[in-house]
Short mmCIF file of C-alpha atoms in Angstrom, two decimals:
data_model
loop_
_atom_site.label_atom_id
_atom_site.label_comp_id
_atom_site.label_asym_id
_atom_site.label_seq_id
_atom_site.Cartn_x
_atom_site.Cartn_y
_atom_site.Cartn_z
CA UNK H 376 -50.82 20.16 -18.25
CA UNK H 377 -50.44 16.63 -19.59
CA UNK H 378 -47.17 16.01 -17.72
CA UNK H 379 -48.78 16.90 -14.39
CA UNK H 380 -51.81 14.69 -15.08
CA UNK H 381 -49.54 11.76 -15.97
CA UNK H 382 -47.37 12.34 -12.90
CA UNK H 383 -50.41 12.58 -10.64
CA UNK H 384 -51.83 9.32 -12.02
CA UNK H 385 -48.49 7.54 -11.51
CA UNK H 386 -48.01 8.93 -7.99
CA UNK H 387 -51.62 8.20 -7.04
CA UNK H 388 -51.11 4.57 -8.02
CA UNK H 389 -47.85 4.45 -6.03
CA UNK H 390 -49.68 5.83 -2.97
CA UNK H 391 -52.47 3.26 -3.29
CA UNK H 392 -49.93 0.45 -3.70
CA UNK H 393 -47.95 1.52 -0.62
CA UNK H 394 -50.25 3.31 1.84
CA UNK H 395 -53.20 0.93 2.10
CA UNK H 396 -51.32 -2.11 3.38
CA UNK H 397 -52.15 -3.69 6.75
CA UNK H 398 -51.71 -7.09 8.34
CA UNK H 399 -54.81 -9.19 7.55
CA UNK H 400 -55.71 -9.70 11.22
CA UNK H 401 -55.49 -5.97 11.98
CA UNK H 402 -57.62 -5.13 8.95
CA UNK H 403 -60.29 -7.69 9.91
CA UNK H 404 -60.46 -6.51 13.53
CA UNK H 405 -60.58 -2.85 12.46
CA UNK H 406 -63.30 -3.61 9.90
CA UNK H 407 -65.38 -5.13 12.73
CA UNK H 408 -64.95 -1.91 14.74
CA UNK H 409 -65.89 0.19 11.71
CA UNK H 410 -68.98 -1.95 11.06
CA UNK H 411 -70.10 -1.58 14.68
CA UNK H 412 -69.42 2.18 14.67
CA UNK H 413 -71.63 2.93 11.68
CA UNK H 414 -68.87 4.74 9.79
CA UNK H 415 -69.72 4.98 6.08
CA UNK H 416 -66.82 5.13 3.62
CA UNK H 417 -69.18 6.81 1.12
CA UNK H 418 -69.93 9.71 3.46
CA UNK H 419 -68.72 13.08 2.18
CA UNK H 420 -67.39 13.71 5.70
CA UNK H 421 -65.61 10.36 6.23
CA UNK H 422 -62.24 12.02 6.98
CA UNK H 423 -63.66 13.96 9.93
CA UNK H 424 -66.05 11.13 10.84
CA UNK H 425 -63.07 8.87 11.58
CA UNK H 426 -61.43 11.45 13.85
CA UNK H 427 -64.74 12.20 15.58
CA UNK H 428 -65.31 8.50 16.19
CA UNK H 429 -61.84 7.93 17.67
CA UNK H 430 -62.21 10.96 19.92
CA UNK H 431 -65.69 9.84 21.02
CA UNK H 432 -64.41 6.51 22.35
CA UNK H 433 -60.94 7.48 23.61
CA UNK H 434 -59.39 10.32 25.57
CA UNK H 435 -55.98 11.92 25.44
CA UNK H 436 -53.81 11.10 28.42
CA UNK H 437 -50.10 11.63 29.01
CA UNK H 438 -49.84 8.68 31.42
CA UNK H 439 -51.03 5.98 29.03
CA UNK H 440 -48.69 5.09 26.19
CA UNK H 441 -48.40 2.02 24.01
CA UNK H 442 -45.38 0.70 25.90
CA UNK H 443 -47.82 -0.33 28.64
CA UNK H 444 -50.02 -2.33 26.24
CA UNK H 445 -49.81 -6.16 26.28
CA UNK H 446 -47.22 -7.40 23.76
CA UNK H 447 -49.57 -9.97 22.24
CA UNK H 448 -52.23 -7.36 21.42
CA UNK H 449 -52.47 -5.21 18.31
CA UNK H 450 -51.87 -1.68 19.66
CA UNK H 451 -54.62 0.09 17.72
CA UNK H 452 -57.25 -2.54 18.45
CA UNK H 453 -56.30 -2.59 22.14
CA UNK H 454 -56.49 1.22 22.20
CA UNK H 455 -60.02 1.32 20.75
CA UNK H 456 -61.42 -1.62 22.72
CA UNK H 457 -59.65 -1.65 26.07
CA UNK H 458 -57.20 1.17 26.89
CA UNK H 459 -59.44 3.99 25.61
CA UNK H 460 -56.76 6.51 26.59
CA UNK H 461 -53.45 7.38 24.99
CA UNK H 462 -51.09 9.97 23.57
CA UNK H 463 -50.88 11.44 20.08
CA UNK H 464 -48.86 8.51 18.76
CA UNK H 465 -51.62 5.93 19.29
CA UNK H 466 -54.36 8.35 18.15
CA UNK H 467 -52.43 8.92 14.89
CA UNK H 468 -51.64 5.24 14.35
CA UNK H 469 -55.28 4.30 15.02
CA UNK H 470 -56.53 6.89 12.53
CA UNK H 471 -53.96 5.66 9.99
CA UNK H 472 -55.16 2.06 10.35
CA UNK H 473 -58.83 3.06 10.26
CA UNK H 474 -58.36 5.14 7.08
CA UNK H 475 -56.44 2.33 5.40
CA UNK H 476 -59.13 -0.19 6.33
CA UNK H 477 -61.65 2.14 4.69
CA UNK H 478 -59.52 2.28 1.52
CA UNK H 479 -58.19 5.79 2.15
CA UNK H 480 -54.39 6.01 1.75
CA UNK H 481 -52.86 7.25 5.01
CA UNK H 482 -49.52 7.53 6.77
CA UNK H 483 -48.42 8.12 10.33
CA UNK H 484 -46.47 11.37 10.69
CA UNK H 485 -44.47 12.74 13.60
CA UNK H 486 -42.78 15.95 14.63
CA UNK H 487 -44.06 18.96 16.56
CA UNK H 488 -47.22 21.08 16.36
CA UNK H 489 -48.22 24.55 17.50
CA UNK H 490 -51.51 26.38 16.93
CA UNK H 491 -51.10 29.65 15.03
CA UNK H 492 -53.08 32.71 14.01
CA UNK H 493 -52.37 34.98 11.05
CA UNK H 494 -49.32 37.23 11.61
CA UNK H 495 -48.61 35.54 14.94
CA UNK H 496 -45.12 34.43 15.87
CA UNK H 497 -45.38 31.00 17.44
CA UNK H 498 -43.09 28.80 19.43
CA UNK H 499 -42.99 25.31 18.00
CA UNK H 500 -42.66 22.98 20.95
CA UNK H 501 -40.09 20.23 21.36
CA UNK H 502 -42.74 17.86 22.61
CA UNK H 503 -43.14 14.89 20.34
CA UNK H 504 -46.42 14.96 18.48
CA UNK H 505 -47.94 12.60 15.92
CA UNK H 506 -50.74 13.06 13.42
CA UNK H 507 -51.99 11.33 10.30
CA UNK H 508 -51.79 12.39 6.68
CA UNK H 509 -54.36 11.19 4.16
CA UNK H 510 -53.84 11.25 0.42
CA UNK H 511 -56.53 12.91 -1.68
CA UNK H 512 -56.23 12.58 -5.45
CA UNK H 513 -55.43 15.93 -7.03
CA UNK H 514 -54.53 17.50 -3.66
CA UNK H 515 -51.78 15.28 -2.29
CA UNK H 516 -51.08 14.59 1.37
CA UNK H 517 -53.30 16.45 3.83
CA UNK H 518 -52.51 16.80 7.56
CA UNK H 519 -55.29 15.49 9.82
CA UNK H 520 -55.04 16.21 13.55
CA UNK H 521 -56.18 13.11 15.38
CA UNK H 522 -55.85 14.00 19.08
CA UNK H 523 -58.16 15.90 21.38
CA UNK H 524 -55.34 17.85 23.03
CA UNK H 525 -51.97 19.37 22.23
CA UNK H 526 -48.83 18.82 24.27
CA UNK H 527 -46.77 21.67 25.72
CA UNK H 528 -42.99 21.81 26.18
CA UNK H 529 -39.89 23.91 25.57
CA UNK H 530 -39.44 26.02 22.43
CA UNK H 531 -37.86 24.33 19.43
CA UNK H 532 -37.93 27.37 17.11
CA UNK H 533 -40.04 30.44 16.33
CA UNK H 534 -42.00 30.96 13.13
CA UNK H 535 -44.42 33.62 11.88
CA UNK H 536 -47.48 32.50 9.97
CA UNK H 537 -49.36 34.33 7.24
CA UNK H 538 -52.46 32.14 7.67
CA UNK H 539 -54.74 30.97 10.48
CA UNK H 540 -54.56 27.35 11.56
CA UNK H 541 -51.76 25.21 12.91
CA UNK H 542 -48.09 24.94 12.16
CA UNK H 543 -46.71 21.41 11.80
CA UNK H 544 -42.97 20.82 11.98
CA UNK H 545 -42.64 17.43 10.31
CA UNK H 546 -39.72 15.22 11.25
CA UNK H 547 -40.82 12.23 9.20
CA UNK H 548 -43.51 9.86 8.01
CA UNK H 549 -43.94 6.19 8.58
CA UNK H 550 -45.75 4.26 5.90
CA UNK H 551 -45.62 0.60 6.89
CA UNK H 552 -47.73 -0.65 9.77
CA UNK H 553 -45.55 -2.97 11.80
CA UNK H 554 -46.13 -3.03 15.55
CA UNK H 555 -42.53 -3.75 16.53
CA UNK H 556 -41.08 -1.07 14.22
CA UNK H 557 -43.79 1.38 15.28
CA UNK H 558 -43.00 0.79 18.98
CA UNK H 559 -39.28 1.33 18.37
CA UNK H 560 -39.96 4.47 16.37
CA UNK H 561 -42.22 6.09 18.96
CA UNK H 562 -39.95 5.12 21.87
CA UNK H 563 -37.18 7.21 20.29
CA UNK H 564 -39.19 10.32 21.14
CA UNK H 565 -40.37 9.52 24.70
#
């Protein structure tokens, strides 16, 4: 359909104009990390390669959140080079910045997550969870789980799935990378 093709081209350009932006310093520092890691933007598995890299250098830990990071440090760079431990928010923000540095449109997304099997009723947990979404032309926004572990908490609501996988309850997306705004946003859910 011509209308769909035209809409997709317009939206794709909008995504590229708005979901690749980063502060110059952050982009330069992240590019250095990417160069040292051996990640190849031309790899057919680059989406999973990014997540595998992040999870190979950092571990999930409830006790280490970005509020404890030095104020004069870029959170994602500090996470990958010094802290090496964090919660889903910093894993998702780091993946978002790494994808953007590689030229892959990405946005930080937050809400709740629960694993699910076909025909299983699940309890979606109240625990705050963050993940990244990447934009793939012709497919749209795709959820990418960026942490090595899932959080557990009280039930938010029940849902029954008709597919295997995970159920994401999305509360919102955050497109602009701004450390101060990001810190305020994530602190609302602590």
